[in-house]
Coordinates of C-alpha atoms and ligand atoms in Angstrom, one line a residue:
M30 CA 100.6 111.3 82.7
C31 CA 102.1 108.6 84.8
V32 CA 105.8 108.2 84.0
V33 CA 107.5 105.1 85.4
R34 CA 111.2 105.5 85.8
K35 CA 113.5 103.5 83.6
P36 CA 116.3 102.2 85.8
K37 CA 119.8 103.0 84.9
H38 CA 121.6 101.7 87.9
G39 CA 123.3 98.8 89.4
G40 CA 122.4 97.3 92.8
S41 CA 123.5 98.4 96.2
D42 CA 122.7 97.1 99.6
M43 CA 119.9 99.5 100.4
G44 CA 117.7 97.1 102.3
Q45 CA 114.2 98.5 103.1
G46 CA 115.0 102.0 101.9
I47 CA 116.6 102.7 105.3
L48 CA 120.0 103.8 104.1
M49 CA 120.1 106.9 101.9
P50 CA 122.7 109.4 100.7
K51 CA 123.6 111.8 103.5
R52 CA 123.7 115.5 103.7
S53 CA 126.9 117.0 105.2
N54 CA 125.0 117.2 108.5
G55 CA 124.2 113.5 108.3
A56 CA 120.6 113.9 107.3
S57 CA 119.2 111.9 104.4
V58 CA 118.6 113.3 100.9
P59 CA 115.6 111.9 99.1
N60 CA 115.1 112.7 95.4
T61 CA 111.6 114.0 95.5
S62 CA 111.1 114.6 91.8
A63 CA 112.3 111.1 90.9
L64 CA 110.0 109.6 93.5
V65 CA 107.1 111.6 92.2
A66 CA 107.8 110.1 88.8
E67 CA 108.2 106.6 90.1
T68 CA 104.9 106.8 91.9
G69 CA 103.0 108.3 89.0
L70 CA 102.1 111.3 91.2
A71 CA 102.3 114.9 89.8
R72 CA 102.4 118.2 91.5
V73 CA 100.0 120.5 89.6
G74 CA 100.1 124.0 91.0
S75 CA 100.1 123.4 94.8
S76 CA 98.1 120.1 94.6
L77 CA 99.5 116.6 94.6
Q78 CA 97.6 114.6 92.0
M79 CA 97.2 111.0 91.0
S80 CA 96.0 110.4 87.5
G81 CA 94.6 113.9 87.4
V82 CA 92.7 113.5 90.6
R83 CA 93.7 115.8 93.5
L84 CA 94.5 113.7 96.5
S85 CA 93.1 116.3 98.8
H86 CA 89.8 115.8 97.0
I87 CA 89.9 112.1 97.8
A88 CA 90.8 112.9 101.4
E89 CA 87.8 115.2 101.7
A90 CA 85.4 112.8 100.1
V91 CA 86.5 109.6 101.9
G92 CA 88.2 110.9 105.0
T93 CA 91.6 109.9 106.5
P94 CA 93.5 107.7 107.0
T95 CA 92.9 106.3 103.5
Y96 CA 95.1 104.1 101.2
V97 CA 95.0 105.2 97.6
Y98 CA 96.3 103.0 94.7
H99 CA 97.2 104.0 91.2
A100 CA 95.9 101.4 88.7
E101 CA 97.9 102.8 85.8
V102 CA 101.2 102.6 87.7
I103 CA 100.4 99.0 88.6
R104 CA 99.8 98.1 84.9
E105 CA 103.0 99.9 83.8
Q106 CA 105.0 98.0 86.4
Y107 CA 103.5 94.7 85.2
H108 CA 104.4 95.4 81.6
R109 CA 107.8 96.6 82.6
L110 CA 108.4 93.3 84.5
S111 CA 107.0 91.2 81.7
A112 CA 109.3 93.0 79.2
A113 CA 112.3 92.3 81.3
F114 CA 111.6 88.5 81.1
A115 CA 110.5 88.6 77.5
G116 CA 113.5 86.5 76.5
V117 CA 111.9 83.3 77.9
S118 CA 108.5 81.8 78.3
H119 CA 107.4 83.3 81.7
R120 CA 104.4 83.7 84.0
I121 CA 103.9 86.5 86.5
C122 CA 102.2 85.2 89.7
Y123 CA 101.4 88.3 91.8
A124 CA 102.2 87.8 95.5
V125 CA 98.8 88.4 97.0
K126 CA 100.4 89.1 100.4
A127 CA 101.7 92.4 99.3
N128 CA 98.2 93.9 98.8
S129 CA 95.2 91.6 98.8
S130 CA 92.5 94.2 98.1
L131 CA 90.0 92.6 95.7
A132 CA 90.3 95.7 93.4
I133 CA 94.0 95.1 93.1
L134 CA 93.6 91.4 92.5
R135 CA 91.0 92.1 89.8
L136 CA 93.6 94.4 88.1
F137 CA 96.1 91.5 87.9
Q138 CA 93.5 89.0 86.9
E139 CA 92.6 91.3 84.0
L140 CA 96.2 91.6 83.0
G141 CA 96.4 87.8 82.7
A142 CA 98.6 87.3 85.8
G143 CA 98.5 84.3 88.1
A144 CA 98.5 84.7 91.8
D145 CA 100.9 83.5 94.5
L146 CA 99.2 82.6 97.8
V147 CA 100.3 81.8 101.4
S148 CA 97.0 81.0 103.0
A149 CA 93.5 79.7 102.4
G150 CA 92.3 83.2 103.1
E151 CA 94.4 84.5 100.2
M152 CA 93.1 81.6 98.0
H153 CA 89.5 82.7 98.7
R154 CA 90.4 86.3 97.9
A155 CA 92.0 85.3 94.6
L156 CA 89.0 83.2 93.6
A157 CA 86.6 86.0 94.6
A158 CA 88.6 88.3 92.3
G159 CA 88.1 86.0 89.4
F160 CA 91.4 84.0 89.1
A161 CA 91.0 80.4 87.8
P162 CA 92.3 77.8 90.2
E163 CA 95.0 76.6 87.8
Q164 CA 96.5 80.1 87.8
L165 CA 97.3 79.9 91.5
V166 CA 100.5 78.9 93.2
F167 CA 100.3 78.1 96.9
S168 CA 103.5 78.8 98.8
G169 CA 104.2 79.1 102.5
V170 CA 106.1 77.3 105.2
G171 CA 103.2 76.4 107.5
K172 CA 100.3 75.2 105.4
T173 CA 97.8 73.3 107.6
A174 CA 96.2 70.0 106.6
T175 CA 92.9 71.9 106.1
E176 CA 94.6 74.4 103.8
L177 CA 96.3 71.7 101.8
R178 CA 93.0 69.8 101.5
Q179 CA 91.2 72.9 100.3
A180 CA 93.9 73.7 97.8
I181 CA 93.7 70.2 96.3
E182 CA 89.9 70.2 96.2
T183 CA 89.9 73.7 94.6
G184 CA 92.4 72.5 91.9
V185 CA 95.2 75.0 92.7
G186 CA 97.7 74.9 89.8
Q187 CA 100.8 74.3 91.9
I188 CA 101.5 73.7 95.5
N189 CA 105.0 74.7 96.6
V190 CA 106.2 72.4 99.3
E191 CA 108.8 73.6 101.9
S192 CA 109.7 70.6 103.9
Q193 CA 109.8 66.8 103.8
E194 CA 107.2 66.8 106.6
E195 CA 104.8 68.9 104.5
L196 CA 105.5 66.7 101.5
T197 CA 104.4 63.6 103.5
R198 CA 101.3 65.4 104.7
L199 CA 100.5 66.5 101.2
G200 CA 101.0 63.0 99.8
D201 CA 98.7 61.5 102.5
I202 CA 95.9 64.0 101.7
A203 CA 96.3 63.5 97.9
Q204 CA 96.0 59.8 98.4
E205 CA 93.0 60.1 100.7
L206 CA 91.2 62.5 98.2
D207 CA 92.4 60.4 95.3
R208 CA 93.4 63.5 93.4
P209 CA 96.5 64.2 91.3
V210 CA 98.7 67.0 92.6
S211 CA 101.2 69.0 90.6
L212 CA 103.8 70.4 93.0
G213 CA 106.9 72.5 93.3
L214 CA 109.8 72.0 95.7
R215 CA 110.8 75.3 97.3
V216 CA 114.5 74.9 97.8
N217 CA 116.6 76.9 100.2
P218 CA 119.7 77.6 98.1
D219 CA 121.6 79.1 101.1
I220 CA 122.3 82.5 99.5
P221 CA 122.7 85.6 101.7
T222 CA 121.1 88.8 100.5
A223 CA 121.6 92.4 101.5
T224 CA 118.2 93.2 103.0
H225 CA 116.6 93.6 106.4
P226 CA 117.2 90.4 108.3
Y227 CA 113.5 90.0 109.0
I228 CA 112.8 89.5 105.3
A229 CA 115.9 87.6 104.2
T230 CA 114.6 84.1 103.4
G231 CA 117.2 82.4 101.2
D232 CA 120.0 81.5 103.6
S233 CA 120.2 78.3 105.5
S234 CA 119.5 79.9 108.9
A235 CA 116.0 80.8 107.7
K236 CA 112.9 78.6 108.2
F237 CA 112.1 78.6 104.5
G238 CA 112.5 76.0 101.9
I239 CA 113.9 72.4 101.7
P240 CA 117.7 72.3 102.2
M241 CA 119.5 71.6 98.9
E242 CA 120.8 68.3 100.1
Q243 CA 117.3 67.0 100.9
A244 CA 116.0 67.7 97.4
A245 CA 117.0 64.3 96.0
L246 CA 115.2 62.5 98.9
A247 CA 112.1 64.6 98.3
G248 CA 112.3 64.0 94.6
S249 CA 112.4 60.2 95.0
Y250 CA 109.4 60.3 97.5
I251 CA 107.4 62.3 94.9
Q252 CA 108.4 59.9 92.1
R253 CA 107.2 56.9 94.0
H254 CA 104.0 58.5 95.0
P255 CA 101.0 57.6 92.7
K256 CA 99.3 61.0 93.0
L257 CA 102.2 63.5 93.1
T258 CA 104.1 65.0 90.2
L259 CA 107.1 67.3 90.6
S260 CA 106.6 70.1 88.1
S261 CA 108.5 73.0 89.5
L262 CA 111.7 73.9 91.4
A263 CA 111.2 77.1 93.3
M264 CA 113.1 79.6 95.5
H265 CA 112.4 82.9 97.1
L266 CA 115.5 84.6 98.4
G267 CA 114.0 87.5 100.3
S268 CA 112.3 90.8 99.8
Q269 CA 113.5 94.3 98.8
L270 CA 116.5 92.8 97.1
V271 CA 118.6 95.2 95.0
E272 CA 121.3 92.9 93.6
V273 CA 121.2 90.7 90.5
E274 CA 123.8 88.2 91.6
P275 CA 121.7 86.3 94.2
Y276 CA 119.1 85.5 91.5
V277 CA 121.9 84.2 89.2
R278 CA 123.3 82.0 91.9
G279 CA 119.9 80.8 92.9
V280 CA 118.8 79.9 89.4
R281 CA 122.1 78.0 88.9
S282 CA 121.4 76.0 92.0
L283 CA 117.9 75.1 90.8
L284 CA 119.3 74.0 87.5
E285 CA 121.9 71.9 89.2
I286 CA 119.2 70.2 91.3
N287 CA 117.2 69.6 88.2
D288 CA 120.2 68.0 86.5
A289 CA 120.7 65.7 89.5
L290 CA 117.0 64.8 89.5
R291 CA 117.1 64.0 85.8
R292 CA 120.1 61.8 86.3
S293 CA 118.1 59.8 88.8
G294 CA 115.2 59.5 86.3
I295 CA 113.0 62.4 87.5
D296 CA 112.4 64.4 84.3
T297 CA 109.0 66.0 85.1
V298 CA 110.2 69.5 86.1
N299 CA 109.0 72.1 83.5
V300 CA 109.0 75.3 85.6
V301 CA 111.6 77.2 87.5
D302 CA 110.0 79.6 90.0
V303 CA 112.5 82.3 90.9
G304 CA 110.2 83.9 93.6
G305 CA 109.8 87.6 94.1
G306 CA 111.8 90.1 96.1
F307 CA 112.6 92.8 93.4
G308 CA 113.4 95.9 95.4
I309 CA 112.0 99.4 94.7
P310 CA 113.3 102.9 95.5
Y311 CA 111.4 104.2 98.5
D312 CA 113.2 107.6 98.4
G313 CA 113.5 108.3 94.7
V314 CA 117.2 107.6 94.8
S315 CA 117.8 105.3 91.9
E316 CA 120.1 102.9 93.7
G317 CA 117.2 102.0 96.0
G318 CA 115.6 99.7 93.4
I319 CA 116.8 96.7 91.6
D320 CA 117.8 96.8 87.9
I321 CA 114.9 94.6 86.7
D322 CA 116.1 94.5 83.1
A323 CA 119.5 93.1 84.4
V324 CA 117.7 90.5 86.5
G325 CA 115.5 89.5 83.5
E326 CA 118.5 89.3 81.2
A327 CA 120.6 87.2 83.5
V328 CA 117.8 84.8 84.3
C329 CA 116.8 84.5 80.6
E330 CA 120.4 83.8 79.7
L331 CA 120.6 80.9 82.1
L332 CA 117.2 79.5 81.1
R333 CA 117.1 80.0 77.3
P334 CA 119.1 76.9 76.6
T335 CA 116.6 74.8 78.6
A336 CA 112.9 74.2 77.8
L337 CA 111.9 75.4 81.3
E338 CA 109.3 78.1 81.8
V339 CA 110.0 80.8 84.4
V340 CA 107.5 81.8 87.1
I341 CA 108.1 85.0 89.0
E342 CA 106.2 85.9 92.2
P343 CA 106.6 89.7 92.7
G344 CA 104.6 91.7 95.1
R345 CA 106.3 94.9 96.1
F346 CA 107.7 95.7 92.6
L347 CA 104.2 95.7 91.2
V348 CA 102.3 97.7 93.8
G349 CA 104.7 99.3 96.3
N350 CA 105.1 102.6 94.7
A351 CA 101.6 102.7 93.3
G352 CA 100.1 103.4 96.7
V353 CA 100.0 106.3 99.2
L354 CA 98.5 106.6 102.6
L355 CA 96.6 109.9 103.2
T356 CA 96.6 111.3 106.7
E357 CA 95.7 114.5 108.5
V358 CA 98.0 116.2 111.0
Q359 CA 96.1 116.4 114.3
Y360 CA 98.6 118.3 116.4
R361 CA 101.8 120.2 115.9
K362 CA 103.5 119.7 119.3
H363 CA 106.8 121.0 120.8
A364 CA 108.5 118.9 123.4
G365 CA 112.0 118.0 124.4
G366 CA 113.5 120.5 122.0
K367 CA 111.7 118.8 119.1
T368 CA 108.7 119.4 116.9
F369 CA 106.3 116.5 116.5
L370 CA 103.6 116.2 113.9
V371 CA 101.0 113.9 115.4
L372 CA 98.9 112.2 112.7
D373 CA 95.6 110.4 112.5
C374 CA 97.5 107.3 111.2
G375 CA 100.1 105.2 113.0
M376 CA 101.8 101.9 113.4
N377 CA 98.4 100.1 113.3
D378 CA 97.9 101.5 109.8
L379 CA 101.5 101.3 108.4
L380 CA 103.7 99.1 110.4
R381 CA 106.9 99.2 108.3
P382 CA 108.7 102.1 110.0
A383 CA 108.1 100.7 113.5
L384 CA 108.9 97.1 112.5
Y385 CA 111.8 97.5 110.0
R386 CA 112.7 101.2 110.5
A387 CA 111.7 101.5 106.9
Y388 CA 111.9 104.8 105.1
H389 CA 108.6 106.2 103.7
H390 CA 108.6 109.6 102.0
V391 CA 106.0 112.1 103.4
M392 CA 104.6 114.9 101.3
E393 CA 102.0 117.7 101.7
L394 CA 98.8 117.2 99.7
E395 CA 98.7 121.0 99.2
T396 CA 101.9 123.0 99.4
Q397 CA 101.8 126.2 101.3
G398 CA 105.3 127.4 100.5
R399 CA 106.4 127.3 104.1
P400 CA 110.1 127.0 105.1
E401 CA 111.5 123.6 106.0
E402 CA 112.2 122.2 109.4
D403 CA 113.1 119.0 111.1
V404 CA 110.2 117.1 112.6
D405 CA 109.3 113.7 114.1
V406 CA 106.2 112.5 112.3
V407 CA 104.4 110.2 114.7
G408 CA 101.1 108.3 115.1
P409 CA 98.5 108.3 117.9
A410 CA 99.3 104.8 119.3
C411 CA 100.6 104.4 122.8
E412 CA 104.1 103.4 121.9
T413 CA 107.2 105.4 121.4
G414 CA 108.0 103.2 118.4
D415 CA 104.8 104.5 116.7
Y416 CA 106.3 106.8 114.1
L417 CA 106.3 107.3 110.3
A418 CA 109.5 109.4 110.1
L419 CA 112.0 110.6 112.6
G420 CA 114.1 113.8 112.2
R421 CA 112.5 114.4 108.8
R422 CA 113.2 117.6 106.9
M423 CA 110.0 118.9 105.5
P424 CA 107.9 122.0 105.1
A425 CA 106.4 123.4 108.4
V426 CA 102.9 122.0 108.1
E427 CA 100.2 123.0 110.5
A428 CA 97.5 120.9 112.3
G429 CA 94.5 120.2 110.0
E430 CA 96.7 119.9 106.9
R431 CA 97.0 116.6 105.1
L432 CA 100.0 114.5 104.0
A433 CA 100.7 111.6 101.7
V434 CA 102.9 108.8 102.9
L435 CA 104.5 107.3 99.8
G436 CA 105.5 103.7 99.0
A437 CA 102.5 102.4 100.9
G438 CA 101.0 100.1 98.2
A439 CA 102.8 97.0 99.3
Y440 CA 102.7 95.6 102.9
G441 CA 100.7 98.6 104.0
F442 CA 97.0 97.9 104.6
V443 CA 97.6 94.1 104.6
M444 CA 99.8 94.5 107.7
S445 CA 97.5 96.9 109.5
S446 CA 95.7 96.0 112.7
N447 CA 93.1 97.1 115.2
Y448 CA 95.7 97.9 117.9
N449 CA 94.4 100.5 120.3
S450 CA 90.9 99.5 118.9
R451 CA 91.5 101.7 115.9
P452 CA 89.3 100.8 112.9
R453 CA 91.3 100.0 109.8
A454 CA 91.6 102.6 107.0
A455 CA 89.6 102.9 103.8
E456 CA 91.1 101.9 100.5
V457 CA 90.6 103.7 97.2
L458 CA 91.5 102.9 93.6
V459 CA 92.2 105.6 91.1
D460 CA 92.1 104.8 87.4
G461 CA 91.9 106.9 84.3
G462 CA 91.1 110.1 86.2
R463 CA 88.4 108.6 88.3
F464 CA 88.3 107.1 91.8
G465 CA 86.2 104.7 93.8
V466 CA 86.2 103.2 97.3
A467 CA 87.6 99.6 97.1
R468 CA 87.1 99.0 100.8
Q469 CA 85.0 101.0 103.3
R470 CA 86.7 102.3 106.4
E471 CA 86.0 100.0 109.3
T472 CA 83.5 101.1 111.9
V473 CA 83.3 100.6 115.7
A474 CA 80.6 98.0 115.0
D475 CA 83.2 96.1 112.9
L476 CA 85.6 96.1 115.9
L477 CA 83.1 94.5 118.2
R478 CA 81.8 91.9 115.7
G479 CA 81.9 88.3 117.1
E480 CA 82.6 89.4 120.6
T481 CA 80.6 89.0 123.8
P482 CA 81.5 90.5 127.2
D483 CA 80.2 87.3 128.9
P484 CA 81.5 84.2 127.2
V485 CA 81.3 81.9 130.2
S486 CA 77.7 81.8 131.3
S487 CA 77.0 80.6 134.9
P488 CA 75.6 77.0 135.2
Ligands
LIG17 N1 107.0 84.7 97.1 C1 107.2 84.3 98.4 C2 107.3 82.9 98.7 C3 107.3 85.3 99.5 O1 107.4 84.9 100.7 C4 107.2 86.7 99.2 C5 107.2 87.7 100.2 C6 107.0 87.0 97.8 C7 106.9 86.1 96.8 C8 106.9 88.5 97.4 O2 108.0 89.2 97.7 P1 108.1 90.7 97.1 O3 108.2 90.6 95.7 O4 106.9 91.5 97.6 O5 109.4 91.2 97.8 N2 106.4 92.7 105.2 C9 107.7 92.9 104.5 C10 107.9 92.1 103.3 C11 107.7 90.6 103.5 C12 107.8 89.7 102.3 C13 107.4 88.3 102.6 N3 107.4 87.4 101.4 C14 107.9 94.4 104.2 O6 107.0 95.2 104.5 O7 108.9 94.8 103.7

């Protein structure tokens, strides 16, 4: 039922799915049927279905806005990724930040994945979903002393350090707790990538990672420290990457650093962590995603001659196209020579269009056979930047009809907020033709929890 596209393309610089092929009038041309296949959705009669479940049925049962995730697509993406790296010993550590729903984490835990974390909050989620501490990798540029202490006490498998300052802090805490710590050095290999500047992390102007030239110093600090062992060299070049070459250059840099460390007597590294960042097509146009088989092949070729294990930390690739956001059109409004569809979801629910001008495909849950028109699809928040799609060609839907916003499985709910005091959406998991609510819709009571109107009482 769910068909996951086999890529047959090279990369292009289609950062964030913003750039797309153009019609002669300059408008973008998504490939709807490819996108439907990529997302595991199916149009059966007039109804958009996920794993045989009508999405309009979920919208009726749970309300809108609601995020809906397709478990079978997630599993297929996982197996597809694992197959791409089958040439070497590898471990997939799912980047929890992409979608931290317990139901999603449990899926990955059952698949045998590890988890990549960036906060103590994510660590608690991963543990609650059933991950063993040793399956966890703790990354992140700003770990607090409390977070490092919790990670050590919990027995997190690997802590990826991003600066000499963090290394010193970690060393002090390991000493104080008298606990051994296996760590990774996240290096910044200074490699530019063709993606949105907000999510490019592997060039030297970014805050991430230890500069290459400081790796030797960090290595000798670790070697001299009684509690620390350097077990991994890591990188993460950015997100929504569509080119293979940066991964090749990055892995080469990590191998060079490892050679230099070995020459100075540090031979404890047994893992190369290539990070995540594998791009996906948001519009069904094949060039929008990375050729994951080519990445796997290239990385395996470089690492096969070594005894090093590969860790990958993907988020978006595994869950991005497995999720949709269901919404209901509130108003069909005409103003300034344009038609606006005003939805019951907005930038507080799905921030990506407002923040990165990201493209998300929008489809009717039930087709009505209406002619197409150009519309601005906007949210209810009090900001002109609150939109899902601008100048989008789509069937002329009416108020009261429901839509699916595609590509919403990664960096969707996790980046949602209560802006304008809007309760956050519900989350639903669909698996094997059945669905269940993974997270209840927030209520107004949730919004007020922990607040008082009179925090300063008079003496
Ligand atoms: N590892 C590290 C250290 C990361 O910082 C990230 C993502 C990942 C792995 C996973 O990257 P992925 O495979 O999902 O590309 N909010 C943005 C994306 C921010 C990504 C941050 N780091 C968006 O909506 O596009």
